[in-house]
Coordinates of C-alpha atoms in Angstrom, one line a residue:
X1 CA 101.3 37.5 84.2
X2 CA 100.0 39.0 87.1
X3 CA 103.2 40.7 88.0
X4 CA 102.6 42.3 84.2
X5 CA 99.5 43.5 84.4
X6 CA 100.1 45.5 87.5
X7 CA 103.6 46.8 85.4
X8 CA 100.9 48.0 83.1
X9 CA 98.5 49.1 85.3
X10 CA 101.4 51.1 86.9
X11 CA 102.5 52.6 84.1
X12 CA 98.6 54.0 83.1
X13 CA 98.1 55.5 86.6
X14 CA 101.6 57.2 86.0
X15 CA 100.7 58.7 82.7
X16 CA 97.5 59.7 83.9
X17 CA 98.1 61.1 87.0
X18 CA 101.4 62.6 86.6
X19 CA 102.4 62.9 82.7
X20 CA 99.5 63.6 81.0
X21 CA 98.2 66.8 83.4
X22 CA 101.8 68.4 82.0
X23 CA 100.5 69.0 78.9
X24 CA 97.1 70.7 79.7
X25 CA 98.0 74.1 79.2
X26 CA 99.4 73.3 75.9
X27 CA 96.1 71.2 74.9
X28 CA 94.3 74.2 76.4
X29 CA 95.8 77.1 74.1
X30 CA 97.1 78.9 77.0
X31 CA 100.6 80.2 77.3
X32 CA 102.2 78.6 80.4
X33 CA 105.3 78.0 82.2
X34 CA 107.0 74.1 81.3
X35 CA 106.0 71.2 83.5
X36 CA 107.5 68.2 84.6
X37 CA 106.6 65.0 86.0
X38 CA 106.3 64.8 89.7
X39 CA 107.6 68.4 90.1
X40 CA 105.7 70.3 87.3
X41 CA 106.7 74.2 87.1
X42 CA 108.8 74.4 90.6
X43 CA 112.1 72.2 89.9
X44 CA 113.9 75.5 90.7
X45 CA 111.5 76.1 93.9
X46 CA 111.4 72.1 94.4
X47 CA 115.0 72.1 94.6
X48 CA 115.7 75.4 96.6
X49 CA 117.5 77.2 93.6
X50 CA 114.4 80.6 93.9
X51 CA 112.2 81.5 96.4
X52 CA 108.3 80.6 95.5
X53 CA 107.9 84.7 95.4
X54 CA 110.3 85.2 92.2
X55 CA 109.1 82.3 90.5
X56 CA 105.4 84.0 90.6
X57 CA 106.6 87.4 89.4
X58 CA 109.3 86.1 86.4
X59 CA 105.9 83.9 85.3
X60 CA 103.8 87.5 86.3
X61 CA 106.7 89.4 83.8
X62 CA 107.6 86.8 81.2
X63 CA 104.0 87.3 79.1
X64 CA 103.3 91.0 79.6
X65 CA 99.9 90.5 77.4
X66 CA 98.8 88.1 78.6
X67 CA 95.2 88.4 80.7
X68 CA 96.2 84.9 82.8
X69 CA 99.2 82.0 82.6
X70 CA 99.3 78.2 83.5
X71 CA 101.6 76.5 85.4
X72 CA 102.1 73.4 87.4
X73 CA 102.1 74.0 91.2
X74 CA 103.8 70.3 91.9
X75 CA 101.3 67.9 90.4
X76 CA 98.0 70.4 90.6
X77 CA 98.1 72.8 87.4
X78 CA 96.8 76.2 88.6
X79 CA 96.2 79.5 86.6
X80 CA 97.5 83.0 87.6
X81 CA 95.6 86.1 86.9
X82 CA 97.6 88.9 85.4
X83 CA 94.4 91.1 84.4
X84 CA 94.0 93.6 87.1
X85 CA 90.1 93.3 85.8
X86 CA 89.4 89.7 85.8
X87 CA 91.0 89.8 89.0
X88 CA 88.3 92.0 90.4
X89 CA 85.7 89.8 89.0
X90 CA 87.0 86.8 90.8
X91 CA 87.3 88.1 93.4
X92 CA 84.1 90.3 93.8
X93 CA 80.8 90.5 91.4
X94 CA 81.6 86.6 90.6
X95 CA 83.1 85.8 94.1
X96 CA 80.5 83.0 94.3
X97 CA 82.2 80.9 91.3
X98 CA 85.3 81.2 93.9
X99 CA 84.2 81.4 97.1
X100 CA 87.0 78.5 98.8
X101 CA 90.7 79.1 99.8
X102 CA 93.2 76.2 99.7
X103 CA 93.5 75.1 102.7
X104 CA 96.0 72.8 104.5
X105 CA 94.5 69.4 105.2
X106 CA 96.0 69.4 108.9
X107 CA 93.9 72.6 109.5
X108 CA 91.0 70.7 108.3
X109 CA 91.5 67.6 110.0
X110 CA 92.3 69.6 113.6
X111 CA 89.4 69.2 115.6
X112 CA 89.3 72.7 117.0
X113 CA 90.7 74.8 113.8
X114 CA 88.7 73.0 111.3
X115 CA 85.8 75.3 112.9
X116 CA 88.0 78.6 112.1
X117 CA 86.8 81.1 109.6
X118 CA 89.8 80.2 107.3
X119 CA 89.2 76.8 107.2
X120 CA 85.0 77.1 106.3
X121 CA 83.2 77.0 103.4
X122 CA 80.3 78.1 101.3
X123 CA 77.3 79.0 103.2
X124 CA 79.1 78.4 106.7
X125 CA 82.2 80.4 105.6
X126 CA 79.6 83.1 105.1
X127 CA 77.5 82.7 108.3
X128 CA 81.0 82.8 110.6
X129 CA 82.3 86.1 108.6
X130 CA 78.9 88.3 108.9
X131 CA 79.3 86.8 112.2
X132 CA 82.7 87.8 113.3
X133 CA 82.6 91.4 111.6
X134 CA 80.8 93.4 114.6
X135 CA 84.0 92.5 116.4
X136 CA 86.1 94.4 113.9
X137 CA 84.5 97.7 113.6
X138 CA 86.6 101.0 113.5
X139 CA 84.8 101.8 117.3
X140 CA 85.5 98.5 118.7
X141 CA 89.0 98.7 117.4
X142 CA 89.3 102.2 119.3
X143 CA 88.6 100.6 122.3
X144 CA 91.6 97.8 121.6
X145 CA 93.9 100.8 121.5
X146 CA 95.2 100.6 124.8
X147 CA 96.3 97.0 125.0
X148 CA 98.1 97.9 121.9
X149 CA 99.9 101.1 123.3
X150 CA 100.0 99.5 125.9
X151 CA 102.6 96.2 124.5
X152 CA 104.1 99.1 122.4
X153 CA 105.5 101.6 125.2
X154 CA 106.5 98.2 127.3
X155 CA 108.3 97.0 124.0
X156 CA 109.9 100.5 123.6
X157 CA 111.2 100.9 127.5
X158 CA 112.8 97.5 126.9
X159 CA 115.9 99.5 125.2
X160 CA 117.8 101.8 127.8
X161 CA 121.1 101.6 125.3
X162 CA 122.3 100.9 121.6
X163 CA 121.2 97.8 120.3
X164 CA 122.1 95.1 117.2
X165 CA 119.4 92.6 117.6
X166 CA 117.6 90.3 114.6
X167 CA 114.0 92.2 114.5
X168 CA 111.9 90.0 113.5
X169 CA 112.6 88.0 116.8
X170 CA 111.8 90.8 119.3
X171 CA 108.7 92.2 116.6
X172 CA 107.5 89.0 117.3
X173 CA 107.3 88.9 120.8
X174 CA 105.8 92.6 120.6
X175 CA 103.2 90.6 118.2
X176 CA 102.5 87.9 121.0
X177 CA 102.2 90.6 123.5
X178 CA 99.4 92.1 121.3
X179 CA 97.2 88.6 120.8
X180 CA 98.0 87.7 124.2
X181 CA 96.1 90.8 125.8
X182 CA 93.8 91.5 122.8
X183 CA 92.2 88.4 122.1
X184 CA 93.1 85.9 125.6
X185 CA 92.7 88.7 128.3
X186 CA 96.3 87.9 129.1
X187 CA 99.1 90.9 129.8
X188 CA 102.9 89.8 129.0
X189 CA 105.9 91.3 128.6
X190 CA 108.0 88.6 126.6
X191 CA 111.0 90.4 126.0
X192 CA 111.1 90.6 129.3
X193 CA 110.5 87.4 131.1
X194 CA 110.2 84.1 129.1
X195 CA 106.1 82.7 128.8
X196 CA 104.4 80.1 127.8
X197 CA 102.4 82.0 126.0
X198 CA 105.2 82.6 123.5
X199 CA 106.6 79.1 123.8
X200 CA 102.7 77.7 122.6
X201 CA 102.4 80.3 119.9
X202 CA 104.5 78.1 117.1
X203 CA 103.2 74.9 118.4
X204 CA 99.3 76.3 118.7
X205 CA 98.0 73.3 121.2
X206 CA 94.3 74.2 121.1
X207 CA 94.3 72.4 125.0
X208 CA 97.2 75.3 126.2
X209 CA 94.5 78.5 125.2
X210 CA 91.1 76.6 126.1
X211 CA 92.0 78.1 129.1
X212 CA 91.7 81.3 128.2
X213 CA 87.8 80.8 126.8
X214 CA 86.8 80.3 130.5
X215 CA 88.4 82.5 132.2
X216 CA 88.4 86.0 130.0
X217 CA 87.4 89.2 131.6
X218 CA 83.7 89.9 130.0
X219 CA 84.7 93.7 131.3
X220 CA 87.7 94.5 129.3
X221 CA 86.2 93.8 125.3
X222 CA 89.0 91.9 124.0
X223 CA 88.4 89.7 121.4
X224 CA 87.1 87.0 123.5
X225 CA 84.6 88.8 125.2
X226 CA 83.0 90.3 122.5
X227 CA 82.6 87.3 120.3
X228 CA 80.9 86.2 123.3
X229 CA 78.6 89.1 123.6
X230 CA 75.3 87.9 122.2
X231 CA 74.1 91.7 121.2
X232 CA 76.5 92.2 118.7
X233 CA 74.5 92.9 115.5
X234 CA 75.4 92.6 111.7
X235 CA 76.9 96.6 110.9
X236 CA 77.4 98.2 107.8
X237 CA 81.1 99.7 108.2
X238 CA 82.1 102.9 107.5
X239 CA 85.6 103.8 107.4
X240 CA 87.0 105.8 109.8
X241 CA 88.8 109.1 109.4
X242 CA 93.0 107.8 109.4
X243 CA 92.8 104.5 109.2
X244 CA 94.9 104.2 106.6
X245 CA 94.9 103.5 102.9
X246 CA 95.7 100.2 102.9
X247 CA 92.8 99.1 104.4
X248 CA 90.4 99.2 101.6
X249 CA 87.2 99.4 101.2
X250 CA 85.3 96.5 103.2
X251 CA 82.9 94.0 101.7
X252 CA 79.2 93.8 102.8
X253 CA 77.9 91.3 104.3
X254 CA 76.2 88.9 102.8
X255 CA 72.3 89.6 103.2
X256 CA 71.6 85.8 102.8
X257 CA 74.2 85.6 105.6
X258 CA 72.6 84.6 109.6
X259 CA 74.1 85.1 112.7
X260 CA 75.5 82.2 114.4
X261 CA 75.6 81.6 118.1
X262 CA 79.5 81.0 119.2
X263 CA 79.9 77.5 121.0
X264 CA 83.1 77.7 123.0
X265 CA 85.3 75.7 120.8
X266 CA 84.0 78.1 118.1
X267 CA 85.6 81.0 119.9
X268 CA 88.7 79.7 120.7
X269 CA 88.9 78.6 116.8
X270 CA 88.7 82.1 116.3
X271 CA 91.3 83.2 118.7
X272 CA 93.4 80.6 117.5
X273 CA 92.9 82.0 113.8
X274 CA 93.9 85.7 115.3
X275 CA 97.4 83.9 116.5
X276 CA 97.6 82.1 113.6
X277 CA 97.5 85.6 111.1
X278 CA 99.0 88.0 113.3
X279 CA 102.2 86.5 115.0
X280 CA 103.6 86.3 111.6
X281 CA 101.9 89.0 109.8
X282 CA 103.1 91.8 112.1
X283 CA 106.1 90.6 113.0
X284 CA 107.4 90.1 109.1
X285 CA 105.4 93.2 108.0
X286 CA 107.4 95.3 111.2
X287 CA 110.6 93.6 110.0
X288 CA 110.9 94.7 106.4
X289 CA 109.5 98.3 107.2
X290 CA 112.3 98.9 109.9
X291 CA 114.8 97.5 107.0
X292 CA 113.2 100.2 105.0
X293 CA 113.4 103.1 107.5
X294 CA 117.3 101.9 108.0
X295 CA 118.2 102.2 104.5
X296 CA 116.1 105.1 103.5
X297 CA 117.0 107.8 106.3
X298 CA 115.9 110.8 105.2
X299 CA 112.1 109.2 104.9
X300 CA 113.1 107.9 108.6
X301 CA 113.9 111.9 109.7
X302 CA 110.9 113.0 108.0
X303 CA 108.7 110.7 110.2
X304 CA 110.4 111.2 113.2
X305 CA 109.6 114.9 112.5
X306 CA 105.8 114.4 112.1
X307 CA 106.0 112.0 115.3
X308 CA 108.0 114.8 117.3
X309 CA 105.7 117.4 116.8
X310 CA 102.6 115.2 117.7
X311 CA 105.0 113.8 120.9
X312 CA 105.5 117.7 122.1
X313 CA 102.0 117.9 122.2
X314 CA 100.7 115.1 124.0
X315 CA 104.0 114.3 126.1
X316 CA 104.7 110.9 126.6
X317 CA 101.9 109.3 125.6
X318 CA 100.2 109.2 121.5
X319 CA 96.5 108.9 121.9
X320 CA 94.8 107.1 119.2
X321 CA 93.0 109.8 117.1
X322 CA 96.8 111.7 117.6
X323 CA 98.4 108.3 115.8
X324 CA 95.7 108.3 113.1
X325 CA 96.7 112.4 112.7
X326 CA 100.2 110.8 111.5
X327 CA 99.7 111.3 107.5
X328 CA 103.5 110.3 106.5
X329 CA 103.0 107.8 109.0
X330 CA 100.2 106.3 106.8
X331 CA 102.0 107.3 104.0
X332 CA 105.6 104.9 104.7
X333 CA 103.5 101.9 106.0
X334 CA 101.5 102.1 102.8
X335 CA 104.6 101.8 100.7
X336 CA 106.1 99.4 103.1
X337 CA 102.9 97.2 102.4
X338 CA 103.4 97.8 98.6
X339 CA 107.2 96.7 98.5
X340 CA 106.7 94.4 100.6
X341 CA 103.4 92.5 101.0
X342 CA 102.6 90.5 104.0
X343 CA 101.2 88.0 101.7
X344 CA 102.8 88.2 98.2
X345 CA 100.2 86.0 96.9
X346 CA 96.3 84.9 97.4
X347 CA 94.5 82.1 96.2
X348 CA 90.9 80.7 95.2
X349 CA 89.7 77.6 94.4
X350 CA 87.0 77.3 91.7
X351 CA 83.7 75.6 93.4
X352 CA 81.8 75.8 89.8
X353 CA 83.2 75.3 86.9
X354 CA 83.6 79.2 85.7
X355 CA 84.2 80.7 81.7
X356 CA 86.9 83.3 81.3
X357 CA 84.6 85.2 78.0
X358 CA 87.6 85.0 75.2
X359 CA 88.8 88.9 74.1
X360 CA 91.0 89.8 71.1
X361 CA 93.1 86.8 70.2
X362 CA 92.2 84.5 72.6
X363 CA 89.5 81.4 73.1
X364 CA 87.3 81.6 75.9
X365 CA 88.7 79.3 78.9
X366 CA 86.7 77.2 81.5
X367 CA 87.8 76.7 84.6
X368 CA 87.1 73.7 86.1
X369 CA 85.2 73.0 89.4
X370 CA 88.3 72.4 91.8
X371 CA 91.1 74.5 90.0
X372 CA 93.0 77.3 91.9
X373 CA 93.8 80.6 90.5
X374 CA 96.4 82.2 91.8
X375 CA 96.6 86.2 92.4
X376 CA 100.5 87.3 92.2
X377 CA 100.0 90.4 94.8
X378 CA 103.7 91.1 94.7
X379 CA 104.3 90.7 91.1
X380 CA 101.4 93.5 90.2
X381 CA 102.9 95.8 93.5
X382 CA 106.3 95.6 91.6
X383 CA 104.8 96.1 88.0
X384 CA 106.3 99.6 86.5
X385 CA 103.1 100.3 84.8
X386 CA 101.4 100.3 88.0
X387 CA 104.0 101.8 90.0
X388 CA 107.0 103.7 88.5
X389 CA 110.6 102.5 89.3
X390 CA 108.6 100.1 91.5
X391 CA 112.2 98.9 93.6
X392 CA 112.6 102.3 95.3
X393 CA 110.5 102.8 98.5
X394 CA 108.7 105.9 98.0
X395 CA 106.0 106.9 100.4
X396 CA 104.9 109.8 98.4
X397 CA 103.2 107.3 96.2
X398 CA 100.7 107.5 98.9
X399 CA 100.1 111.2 99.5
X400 CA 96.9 113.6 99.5
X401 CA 97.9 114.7 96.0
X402 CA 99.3 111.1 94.9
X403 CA 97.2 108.5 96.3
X404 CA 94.7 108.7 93.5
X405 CA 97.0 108.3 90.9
X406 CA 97.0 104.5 92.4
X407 CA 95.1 102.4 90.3
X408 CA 92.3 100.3 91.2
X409 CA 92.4 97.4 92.2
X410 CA 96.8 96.9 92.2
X411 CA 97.3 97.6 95.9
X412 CA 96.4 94.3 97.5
X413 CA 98.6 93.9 100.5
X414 CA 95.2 92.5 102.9
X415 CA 94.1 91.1 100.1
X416 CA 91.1 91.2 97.6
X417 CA 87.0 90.7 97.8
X418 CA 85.1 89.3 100.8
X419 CA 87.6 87.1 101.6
X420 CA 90.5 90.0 102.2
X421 CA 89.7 91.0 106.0
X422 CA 89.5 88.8 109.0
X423 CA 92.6 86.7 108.2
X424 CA 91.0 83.9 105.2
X425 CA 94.0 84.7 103.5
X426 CA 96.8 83.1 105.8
X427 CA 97.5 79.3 104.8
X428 CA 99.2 76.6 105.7
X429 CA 100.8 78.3 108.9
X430 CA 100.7 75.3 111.1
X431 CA 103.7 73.9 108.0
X432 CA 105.4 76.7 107.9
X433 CA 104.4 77.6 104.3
X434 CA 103.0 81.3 105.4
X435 CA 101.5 83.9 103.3
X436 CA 99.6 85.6 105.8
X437 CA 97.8 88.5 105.2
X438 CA 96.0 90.0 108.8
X439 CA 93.9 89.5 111.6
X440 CA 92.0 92.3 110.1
X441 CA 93.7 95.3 108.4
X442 CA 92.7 97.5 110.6
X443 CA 94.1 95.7 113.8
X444 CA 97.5 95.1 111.6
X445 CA 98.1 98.9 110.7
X446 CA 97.2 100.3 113.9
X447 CA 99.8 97.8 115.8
X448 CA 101.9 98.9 113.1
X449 CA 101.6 102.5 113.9
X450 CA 101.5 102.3 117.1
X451 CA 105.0 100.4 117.6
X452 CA 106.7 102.6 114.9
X453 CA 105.2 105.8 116.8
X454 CA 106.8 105.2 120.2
X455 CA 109.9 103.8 118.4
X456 CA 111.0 106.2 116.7
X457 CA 110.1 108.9 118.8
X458 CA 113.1 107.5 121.3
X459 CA 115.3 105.5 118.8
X460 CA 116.6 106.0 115.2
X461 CA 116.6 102.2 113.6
X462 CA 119.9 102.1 111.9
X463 CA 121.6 99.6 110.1
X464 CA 124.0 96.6 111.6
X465 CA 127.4 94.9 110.9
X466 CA 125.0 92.0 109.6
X467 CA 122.4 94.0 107.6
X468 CA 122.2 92.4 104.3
X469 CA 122.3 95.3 101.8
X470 CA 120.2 94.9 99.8
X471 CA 117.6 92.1 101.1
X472 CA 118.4 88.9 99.1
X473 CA 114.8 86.1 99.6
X474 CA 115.6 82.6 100.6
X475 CA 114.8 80.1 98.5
X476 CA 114.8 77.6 101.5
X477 CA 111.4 78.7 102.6
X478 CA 108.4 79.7 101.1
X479 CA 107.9 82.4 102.7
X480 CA 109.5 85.9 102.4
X481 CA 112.8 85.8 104.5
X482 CA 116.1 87.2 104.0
X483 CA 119.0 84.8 103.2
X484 CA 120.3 86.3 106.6
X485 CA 117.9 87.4 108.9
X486 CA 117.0 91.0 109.6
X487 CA 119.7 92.7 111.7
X488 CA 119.5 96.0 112.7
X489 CA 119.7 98.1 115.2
X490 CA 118.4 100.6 117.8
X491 CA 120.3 104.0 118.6
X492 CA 118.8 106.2 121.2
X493 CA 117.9 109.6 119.7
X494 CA 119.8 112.7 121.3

């Protein structure tokens, strides 16, 4: 009897929690991708057949009129927002109905990462980002410049001959250089001489970098420092001149928003959020550009060209506001970032339950209290009506005369709304399901200037017996990595 009842009892928890949810989007009116059991819309992902990134853009392309689709992620349905519109509502005048990221719950659970911007919500999200801004600001930035040039020429006079190397590798280690100096008051050459630095930045043992919290040079403004520097005030930021498009326009803070004074585990959450975005973010972003630049050589020349003439100017050294001069510069990262997003999709979670108004045939749609939408950032950067023969990498796109033919709202490769700048948008890093997006946009593009500048002013990046032409995504991560790596290589210019 007993044995029966569980059998039943079994089989009601089954339907309930795994069969019955596959059906919502039906009940619900919505056109949606098929769900099964257990799996729901990702057998194909589930089973390593697709990478996660072309499952979200056949769903993105599959219902063309459609404002927003359902599917399954697993055993959670989610919806994804097609509607370049609603998407800025979510994500900006109605930001408060979606103020959460998902989150992974080992970040949460992590004693010293828990306390992280990313991993914060509501009211203390908001306190810890109007906190953490005055450390971004275009000036303070400037002043981070020569760390960054710094990793960048030591990077660059690594190479004395022709190289094949995987990129990503040694982009990374340029990437750990970066953190190391910008944000732990730590100078390394990694390419050069193994560190533990390097070794600790998969594994992120908050213990290893407490270290660092303690011991940082107050005189040098790195990261560290100035989150520790009490007189920092809440800024409204204005763009600087050459920053670069893709930054965006930044959010204001919050005016219900208060300062909070940093404990020292709260710093070193920080710092450890920094690693956390940029490692990856810069060394993936770096990786699919010099692809790019390999493939595409007369864009490659025509750099080189502006870079030359800045180069026999200054000699061997690019000062910053000569590296935020570069226009085509701006321009190829831009379309780098549009081909190929550092993240190629963002989420929110619903923390009220939220009404999608119904237009021309449709109903109206609530979202429940709990539900994630889903942004598809690299299925609207490779939609034609956005962006015209959107698989060729074209940096006029981005040019003086060009630029504002881009519209609204479609370039999203930091990211959308309040939660686009300081790194909210990387998750699950620590399981290696990344889809970072920066440790600020403006720290991303100017490492990414500033490697490419002294690059290519010595090498050409050309391509290798084991480039894969073209790039073909793995389906056994769920991230965006080639089936192969990225092999290329470095030629010393003449």
């Amino acid at each position: 009897m007993l044995l029966s009842l569980f059998a039943v009892f079994l089989s009601v928890l089954i339907f309930f929690k795994f069969v019955s949810p596959c059906t919502y989007w039906k009940e619900k009116g919505v056109k949606h991708a098929q769900a099964w059991p257990f799996i729901g819309s990702m057998g194909r992902v589930f089973f390593k057949k697709q990478p996660y990134v072309e499952f979200l853009t056949e769903l993105y392309n599959k219902f063309p009129n459609e404002r927003y689709v359902g599917f399954m992620k697993f055993t959670q349905n989610h919806i994804l927002i097609r509607d370049i519109e609603l998407i800025g509502k979510i994500t900006g005048k109605e930001f408060n109905f979606f103020t959460d990221r998902t989150v992974s719950s080992r970040l949460r659970k992590d004693k010293i990462l828990s306390q992280s911007l990313i991993s914060l919500t509501g009211d203390h999200w908001r306190d810890m980002r109007a906190t953490l801004s005055p450390a971004f600001t275009s000036n303070r930035t400037r002043n981070l410049y020569t760390f960054i040039e710094t990793c960048a020429r030591n990077f660059v006079n690594h190479y004395k001959a022709e190289v094949e190397i995987e990129v990503k590798e040694v982009f990374a280690k340029f990437a750990n250089d970066v953190i190391a100096s910008v944000a732990f008051s730590t100078e390394l050459n990694s390419l050069k001489e193994p560190n533990d630095f390097y070794t600790n930045a998969s594994q992120l043992k908050p213990d290893f970098f407490k270290q660092f919290i303690t011991t940082s040079d107050k005189n040098r403004q790195d990261l560290i420092s100035l989150l520790k520097d009490e007189s920092l005030k809440f800024e409204t930021y204005k763009r600087a001149k050459g920053e670069g498009f893709a930054i965006g326009e930044e959010p204001q803070i919050d005016p219900l928003s208060r300062k909070i004074q940093l404990t020292d585990e709260q710093i070193l959450a920080q710092a450890l959020l920094f690693f956390l975005t940029g490692f990856e973010t810069i060394s993936t972003s770096a990786s699919f550009l010099a692809y790019e630049l390999a493939v595409n050589l007369d864009v490659q020349k025509k750099l080189q060209r502006e870079i030359d003439k800045v180069v026999q100017i200054t000699g061997d050294r690019i000062p910053y506001d000569a590296l935020l001069s570069m226009k085509y510069l701006d321009q190829v990262i831009s379309e780098s970032l549009r081909k190929w997003p550092p993240k190629f999709e963002t989420d929110r979670v619903c923390t009220r339950d939220y009404h999608i108004k119904a237009q021309k045939g449709e109903k109206s749609l609530l979202i429940r209290k709990g539900m994630s939408v889903v942004i598809p950032i690299m299925a609207i950067h490779r939609d034609p009506d956005y962006y015209p023969n959107p698989n060729r990498f074209d940096p006029e796109r981005f040019s003086d005369e060009n630029r504002d033919k881009v519209v609204p709202g479609t370039y999203l490769p930091f990211g959308a709304g309040p939660r686009n700048c300081l790194g909210d948008d990387s998750v699950f890093l620590l399981t290696g399901d990344w889809n970072c997006v920066s440790v600020g946009a403006r720290l991303a593009l100017l490492e990414m200037k500033t490697v490419f500048g002294y690059l290519l002013a010595k090498f050409d990046i050309v391509q290798a017996k084991k480039t894969q032409m073209p790039i073909k995504l793995s389906a056994k991560c769920l991230d965006m990595e080639p089936e192969e790596g990225f092999w290329l290589g470095f030629r010393p210019r003449n």
